[in-house]
GROMACS .gro file of C-alpha atoms in nm:
model
   63
    1MET     CA    1   3.178   4.159  -9.192
    2PRO     CA    2   3.166   4.163  -8.814
    3GLU     CA    3   2.952   4.478  -8.812
    4VAL     CA    4   2.670   4.292  -8.984
    5SER     CA    5   2.687   4.008  -8.733
    6ASP     CA    6   2.686   4.249  -8.439
    7LEU     CA    7   2.393   4.444  -8.579
    8ALA     CA    8   2.199   4.124  -8.651
    9GLU     CA    9   2.253   4.001  -8.296
   10VAL     CA   10   2.110   4.321  -8.148
   11VAL     CA   11   1.810   4.325  -8.382
   12GLU     CA   12   1.743   3.956  -8.318
   13ASN     CA   13   1.739   4.027  -7.945
   14ILE     CA   14   1.487   4.307  -7.998
   15CYS     CA   15   1.268   4.086  -8.218
   16ILE     CA   16   1.262   3.808  -7.960
   17HIS     CA   17   1.226   4.011  -7.641
   18LYS     CA   18   1.052   4.327  -7.761
   19PRO     CA   19   0.843   4.228  -8.064
   20GLN     CA   20   0.651   4.555  -8.044
   21ASP     CA   21   0.976   4.732  -8.139
   22ALA     CA   22   1.081   4.485  -8.409
   23SER     CA   23   0.957   4.679  -8.711
   24PRO     CA   24   1.118   5.015  -8.622
   25ALA     CA   25   1.437   4.832  -8.525
   26ALA     CA   26   1.446   4.650  -8.858
   27LEU     CA   27   1.401   4.976  -9.049
   28GLN     CA   28   1.681   5.137  -8.851
   29ALA     CA   29   1.902   4.833  -8.909
   30ALA     CA   30   1.837   4.851  -9.284
   31SER     CA   31   1.961   5.209  -9.284
   32ILE     CA   32   2.274   5.108  -9.096
   33LEU     CA   33   2.332   4.816  -9.335
   34GLU     CA   34   2.318   5.056  -9.630
   35ASP     CA   35   2.587   5.268  -9.468
   36ILE     CA   36   2.801   4.963  -9.388
   37HIS     CA   37   2.773   4.852  -9.751
   38ALA     CA   38   2.860   5.199  -9.882
   39ALA     CA   39   3.166   5.223  -9.658
   40HIS     CA   40   3.295   4.881  -9.755
   41SER     CA   41   3.226   4.950 -10.124
   42HIS     CA   42   3.468   5.241 -10.098
   43GLY     CA   43   3.729   5.037  -9.915
   44LEU     CA   44   3.652   5.198  -9.582
   45GLY     CA   45   3.567   5.051  -9.246
   46PHE     CA   46   3.252   5.126  -9.054
   47ASN     CA   47   3.261   5.195  -8.682
   48LEU     CA   48   2.933   5.041  -8.571
   49ILE     CA   49   2.996   5.104  -8.202
   50GLN     CA   50   3.011   5.481  -8.257
   51ASP     CA   51   2.701   5.496  -8.476
   52PRO     CA   52   2.424   5.668  -8.275
   53ARG     CA   53   2.156   5.456  -8.442
   54PHE     CA   54   2.330   5.138  -8.334
   55GLN     CA   55   2.377   5.279  -7.985
   56ARG     CA   56   2.001   5.337  -7.959
   57LEU     CA   57   1.926   4.985  -8.084
   58HIS     CA   58   2.179   4.840  -7.842
   59GLU     CA   59   2.021   5.028  -7.551
   60LEU     CA   60   1.675   4.912  -7.656
   61ALA     CA   61   1.795   4.551  -7.668
   62ARG     CA   62   1.945   4.582  -7.319
   63SER     CA   63   1.652   4.758  -7.151
   0.00000   0.00000   0.00000
């Protein structure tokens, strides 16, 4: 699942470069992973790019 790889990459970046934000980022990622799993379990896709939680994590990783 490419969404999982993309999410992991962003969280890894946060953990390496902003360790003070690692724990909240991991909790947010876990929530996103649950939604990805639920969508795929029902045969649906998951648009990670449009998820506001992912957008916040992505911004945090870039800042």
